[in-house]
CSV table of C-alpha atoms in Angstrom, one decimal:
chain,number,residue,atom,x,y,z
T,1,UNK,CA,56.1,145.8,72.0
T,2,UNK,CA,52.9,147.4,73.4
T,3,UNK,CA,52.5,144.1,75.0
T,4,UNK,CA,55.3,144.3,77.0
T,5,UNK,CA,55.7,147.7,77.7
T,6,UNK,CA,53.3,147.6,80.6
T,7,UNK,CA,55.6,145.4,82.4
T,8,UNK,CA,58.4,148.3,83.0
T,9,UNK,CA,58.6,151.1,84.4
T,10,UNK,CA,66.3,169.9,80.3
T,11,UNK,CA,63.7,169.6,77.6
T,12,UNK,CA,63.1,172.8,75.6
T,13,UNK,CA,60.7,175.2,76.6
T,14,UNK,CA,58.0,174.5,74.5
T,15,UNK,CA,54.0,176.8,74.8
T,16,UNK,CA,51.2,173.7,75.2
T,17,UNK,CA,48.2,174.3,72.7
T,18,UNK,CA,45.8,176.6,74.7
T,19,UNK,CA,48.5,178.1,77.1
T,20,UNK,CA,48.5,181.8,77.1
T,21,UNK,CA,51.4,184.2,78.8
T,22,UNK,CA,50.2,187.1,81.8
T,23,UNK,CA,51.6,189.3,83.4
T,24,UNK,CA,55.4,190.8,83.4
T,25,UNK,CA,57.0,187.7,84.5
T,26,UNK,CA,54.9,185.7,81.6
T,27,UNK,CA,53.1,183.4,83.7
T,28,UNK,CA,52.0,180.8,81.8
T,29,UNK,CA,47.6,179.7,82.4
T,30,UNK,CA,46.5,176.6,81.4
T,31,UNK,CA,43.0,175.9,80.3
T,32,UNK,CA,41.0,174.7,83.5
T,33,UNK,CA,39.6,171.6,82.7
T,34,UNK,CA,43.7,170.5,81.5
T,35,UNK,CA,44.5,170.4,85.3
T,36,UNK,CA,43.9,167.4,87.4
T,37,UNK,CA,45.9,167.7,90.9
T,38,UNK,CA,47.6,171.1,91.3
T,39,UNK,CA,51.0,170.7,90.1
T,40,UNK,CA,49.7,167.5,86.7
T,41,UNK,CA,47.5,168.4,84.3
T,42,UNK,CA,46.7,166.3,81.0
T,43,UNK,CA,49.1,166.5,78.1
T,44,UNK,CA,49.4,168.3,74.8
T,45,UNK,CA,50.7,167.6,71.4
T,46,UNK,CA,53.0,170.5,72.2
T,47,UNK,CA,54.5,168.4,75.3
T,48,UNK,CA,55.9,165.7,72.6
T,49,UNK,CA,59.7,166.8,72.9
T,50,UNK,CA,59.5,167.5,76.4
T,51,UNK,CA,58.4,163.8,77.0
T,52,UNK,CA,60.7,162.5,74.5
T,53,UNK,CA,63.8,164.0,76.7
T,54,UNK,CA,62.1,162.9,79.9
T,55,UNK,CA,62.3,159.2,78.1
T,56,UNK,CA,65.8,160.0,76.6
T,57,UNK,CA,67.4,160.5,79.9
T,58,UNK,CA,65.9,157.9,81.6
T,59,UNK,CA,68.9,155.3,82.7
T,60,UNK,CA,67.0,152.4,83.9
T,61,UNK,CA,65.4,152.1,80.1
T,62,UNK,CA,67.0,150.0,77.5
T,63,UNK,CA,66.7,151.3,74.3
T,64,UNK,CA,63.5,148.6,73.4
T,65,UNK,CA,62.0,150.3,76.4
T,66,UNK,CA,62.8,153.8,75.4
T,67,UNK,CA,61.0,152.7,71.6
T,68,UNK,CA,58.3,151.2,73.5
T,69,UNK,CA,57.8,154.4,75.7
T,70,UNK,CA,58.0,157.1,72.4
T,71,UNK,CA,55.3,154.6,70.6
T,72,UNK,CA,52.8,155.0,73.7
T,73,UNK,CA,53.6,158.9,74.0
T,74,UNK,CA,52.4,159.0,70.3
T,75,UNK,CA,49.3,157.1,70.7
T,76,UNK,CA,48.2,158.7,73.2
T,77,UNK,CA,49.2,162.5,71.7
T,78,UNK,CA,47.4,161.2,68.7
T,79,UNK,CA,43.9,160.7,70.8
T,80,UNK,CA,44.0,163.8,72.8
T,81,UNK,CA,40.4,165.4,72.3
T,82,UNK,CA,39.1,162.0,72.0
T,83,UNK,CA,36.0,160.7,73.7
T,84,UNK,CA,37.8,157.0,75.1
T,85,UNK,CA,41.2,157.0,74.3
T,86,UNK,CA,42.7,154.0,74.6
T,87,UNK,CA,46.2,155.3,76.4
T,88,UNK,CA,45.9,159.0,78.4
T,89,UNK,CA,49.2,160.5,79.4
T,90,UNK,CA,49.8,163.1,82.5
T,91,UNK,CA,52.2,165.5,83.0
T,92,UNK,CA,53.7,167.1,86.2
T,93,UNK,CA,55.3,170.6,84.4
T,94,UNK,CA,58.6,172.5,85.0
T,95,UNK,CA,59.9,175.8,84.0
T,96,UNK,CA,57.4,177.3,81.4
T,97,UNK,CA,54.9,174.2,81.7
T,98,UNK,CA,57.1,171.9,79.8
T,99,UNK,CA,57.3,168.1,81.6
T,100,UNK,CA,59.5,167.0,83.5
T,101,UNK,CA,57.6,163.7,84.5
T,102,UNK,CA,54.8,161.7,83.3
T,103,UNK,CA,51.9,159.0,83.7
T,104,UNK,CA,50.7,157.1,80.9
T,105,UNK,CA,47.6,154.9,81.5
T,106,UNK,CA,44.7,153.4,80.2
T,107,UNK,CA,41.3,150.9,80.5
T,108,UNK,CA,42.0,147.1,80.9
T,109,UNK,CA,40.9,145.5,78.0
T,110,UNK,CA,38.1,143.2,78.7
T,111,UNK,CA,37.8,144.5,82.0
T,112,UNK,CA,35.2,147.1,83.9
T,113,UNK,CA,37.1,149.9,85.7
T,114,UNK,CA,39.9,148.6,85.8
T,115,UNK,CA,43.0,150.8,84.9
T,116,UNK,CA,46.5,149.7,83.9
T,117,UNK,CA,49.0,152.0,84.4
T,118,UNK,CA,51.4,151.5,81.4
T,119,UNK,CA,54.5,153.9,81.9
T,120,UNK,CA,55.6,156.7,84.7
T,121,UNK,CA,59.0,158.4,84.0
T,122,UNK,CA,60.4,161.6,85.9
T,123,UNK,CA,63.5,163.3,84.8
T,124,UNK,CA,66.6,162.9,86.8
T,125,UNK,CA,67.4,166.3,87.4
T,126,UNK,CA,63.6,166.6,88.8
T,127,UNK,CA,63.9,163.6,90.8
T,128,UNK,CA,63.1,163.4,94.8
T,129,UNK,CA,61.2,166.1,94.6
T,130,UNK,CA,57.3,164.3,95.3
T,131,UNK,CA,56.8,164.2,91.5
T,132,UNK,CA,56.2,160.5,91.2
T,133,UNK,CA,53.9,160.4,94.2
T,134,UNK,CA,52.0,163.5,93.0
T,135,UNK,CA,51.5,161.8,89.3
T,136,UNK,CA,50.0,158.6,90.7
T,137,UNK,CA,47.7,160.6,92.9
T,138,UNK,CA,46.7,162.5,89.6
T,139,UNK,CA,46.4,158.9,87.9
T,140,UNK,CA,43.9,157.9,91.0
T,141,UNK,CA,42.1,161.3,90.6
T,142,UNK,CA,41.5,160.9,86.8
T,143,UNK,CA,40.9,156.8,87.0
T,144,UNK,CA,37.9,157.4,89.7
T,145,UNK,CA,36.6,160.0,87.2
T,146,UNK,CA,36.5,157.6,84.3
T,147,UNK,CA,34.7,155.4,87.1
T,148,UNK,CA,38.1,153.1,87.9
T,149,UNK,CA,37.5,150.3,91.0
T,150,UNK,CA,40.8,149.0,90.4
T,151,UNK,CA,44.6,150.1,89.7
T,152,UNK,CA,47.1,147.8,88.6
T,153,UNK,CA,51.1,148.4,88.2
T,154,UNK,CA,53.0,145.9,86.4
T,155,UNK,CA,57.0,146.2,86.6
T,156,UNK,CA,59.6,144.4,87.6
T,157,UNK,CA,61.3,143.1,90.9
T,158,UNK,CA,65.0,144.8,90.0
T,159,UNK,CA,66.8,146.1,92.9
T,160,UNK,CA,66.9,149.3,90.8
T,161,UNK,CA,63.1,149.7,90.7
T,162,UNK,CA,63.1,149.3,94.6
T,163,UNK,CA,62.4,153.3,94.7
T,164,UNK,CA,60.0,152.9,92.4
T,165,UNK,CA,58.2,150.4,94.5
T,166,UNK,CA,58.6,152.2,97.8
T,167,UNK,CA,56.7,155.2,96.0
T,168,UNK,CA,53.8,152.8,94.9
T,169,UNK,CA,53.6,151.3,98.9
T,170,UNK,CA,53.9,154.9,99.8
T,171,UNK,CA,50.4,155.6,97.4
T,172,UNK,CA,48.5,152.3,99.3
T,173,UNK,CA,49.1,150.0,96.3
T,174,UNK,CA,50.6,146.5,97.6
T,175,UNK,CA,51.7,143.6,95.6
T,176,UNK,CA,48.6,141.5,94.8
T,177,UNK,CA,51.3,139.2,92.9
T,178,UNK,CA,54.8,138.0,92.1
T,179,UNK,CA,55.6,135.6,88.9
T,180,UNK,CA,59.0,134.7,89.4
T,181,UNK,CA,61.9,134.5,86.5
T,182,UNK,CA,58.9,136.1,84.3
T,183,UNK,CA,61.2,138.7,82.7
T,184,UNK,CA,64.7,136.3,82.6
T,185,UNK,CA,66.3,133.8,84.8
T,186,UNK,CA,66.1,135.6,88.3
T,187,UNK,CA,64.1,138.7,87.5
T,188,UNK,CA,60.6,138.8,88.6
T,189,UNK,CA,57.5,140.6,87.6
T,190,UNK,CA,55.9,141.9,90.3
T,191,UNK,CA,51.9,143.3,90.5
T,192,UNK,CA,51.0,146.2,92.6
T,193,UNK,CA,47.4,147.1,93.1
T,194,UNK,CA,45.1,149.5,94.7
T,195,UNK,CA,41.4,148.4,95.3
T,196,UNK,CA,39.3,151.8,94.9
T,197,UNK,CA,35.8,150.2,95.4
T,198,UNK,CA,34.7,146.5,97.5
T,199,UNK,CA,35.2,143.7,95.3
T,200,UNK,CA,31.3,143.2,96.3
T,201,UNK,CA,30.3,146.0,94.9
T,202,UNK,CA,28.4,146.5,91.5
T,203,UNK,CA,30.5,147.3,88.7
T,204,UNK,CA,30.4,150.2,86.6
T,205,UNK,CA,28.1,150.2,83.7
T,206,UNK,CA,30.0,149.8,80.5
T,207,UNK,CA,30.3,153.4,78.7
């Protein structure tokens, strides 16, 4: 399932470990170092349901993709704290910091600095609003940290990822390949990527 998953594409208010409330209004602060871009900052464990109904009311899952997306969450809940997880999950936060979209990415295996990104999802009601755009930019932002030289989106060529796609053109990543009748007869995979460094340059040392 984990295999695949990479090829696709109102929850209740919940407090994220390490938020505290301020002020009258009960702002809610974050810990510095959880933000990445203003408006994503890196998930919690407290964030699961949130994510859950962000994958829940997704309509352009099946319901293998919706298993495949909860399985990923978990992993990557399940490393947060960890030195080199293997899967790393961004959220851009609603009303009282709960998500309302997500990235979910990680290091190519057998690769240096290359980063896969393995699952964005937005919640309908929160859609056309920037929040997919602002998530990849988050995912570029924390990639180059981890010393990325290459981003890669698998997904597929359905007419109803075609917004999807226009938001990844919009972010500078262009098709670097297109398998046809990968996923079934007439459906196409389609890879976008986005080179960060010269292919001629030295590759990052291995951590």
């Amino acid at each position: 399932c984990l295999e695949t998953l990479a090829a696709r594409l109102r929850a209740r208010s919940v407090l994220p470990r390490g938020a505290r409330a301020h002020g009258r209004q009960g702002m809610l602060l974050m810990p510095a170092n959880s933000w990445i871009l203003e408006g994503v900052r890196r998930a919690e464990p407290a964030d699961r349901p949130g994510l859950l109904a962000i994958v829940e009311a997704s309509n352009n899952f099946s319901g293998v993709e919706k298993a495949c997306a909860v399985e990923l969450i978990d992993l990557a809940l399940r490393a947060v704290g960890s030195a080199a997880p293997d899967y790393r999950l961004l959220i851009a936060p609603g009303p009282q910091c709960a998500p309302v979209g997500y990235i979910c990415f990680g290091e190519a295996n057998f690769a240096r600095g290359t980063f896969d990104l393995y699952w964005i999802a937005v919640h309908p009601e929160a859609r056309r609003r920037g929040l997919g755009r602002r998530l990849l930019s988050a995912f570029e932002a924390e990639a180059r940290s981890l010393g990325a030289r290459l981003l890669l989106i698998t997904t597929t060529a359905r007419e109803d990822y075609l917004a999807a796609h226009a938001t990844y053109r919009a972010a500078d990543f262009t098709v670097a390949a297109r398998i046809p009748n990968y996923y079934a007869p007439g459906e196409d995979q389609l890879i976008f990527g986005k080179q960060l460094t010269p292919p001629s340059a030295s590759p990052p040392p291995r951590g």
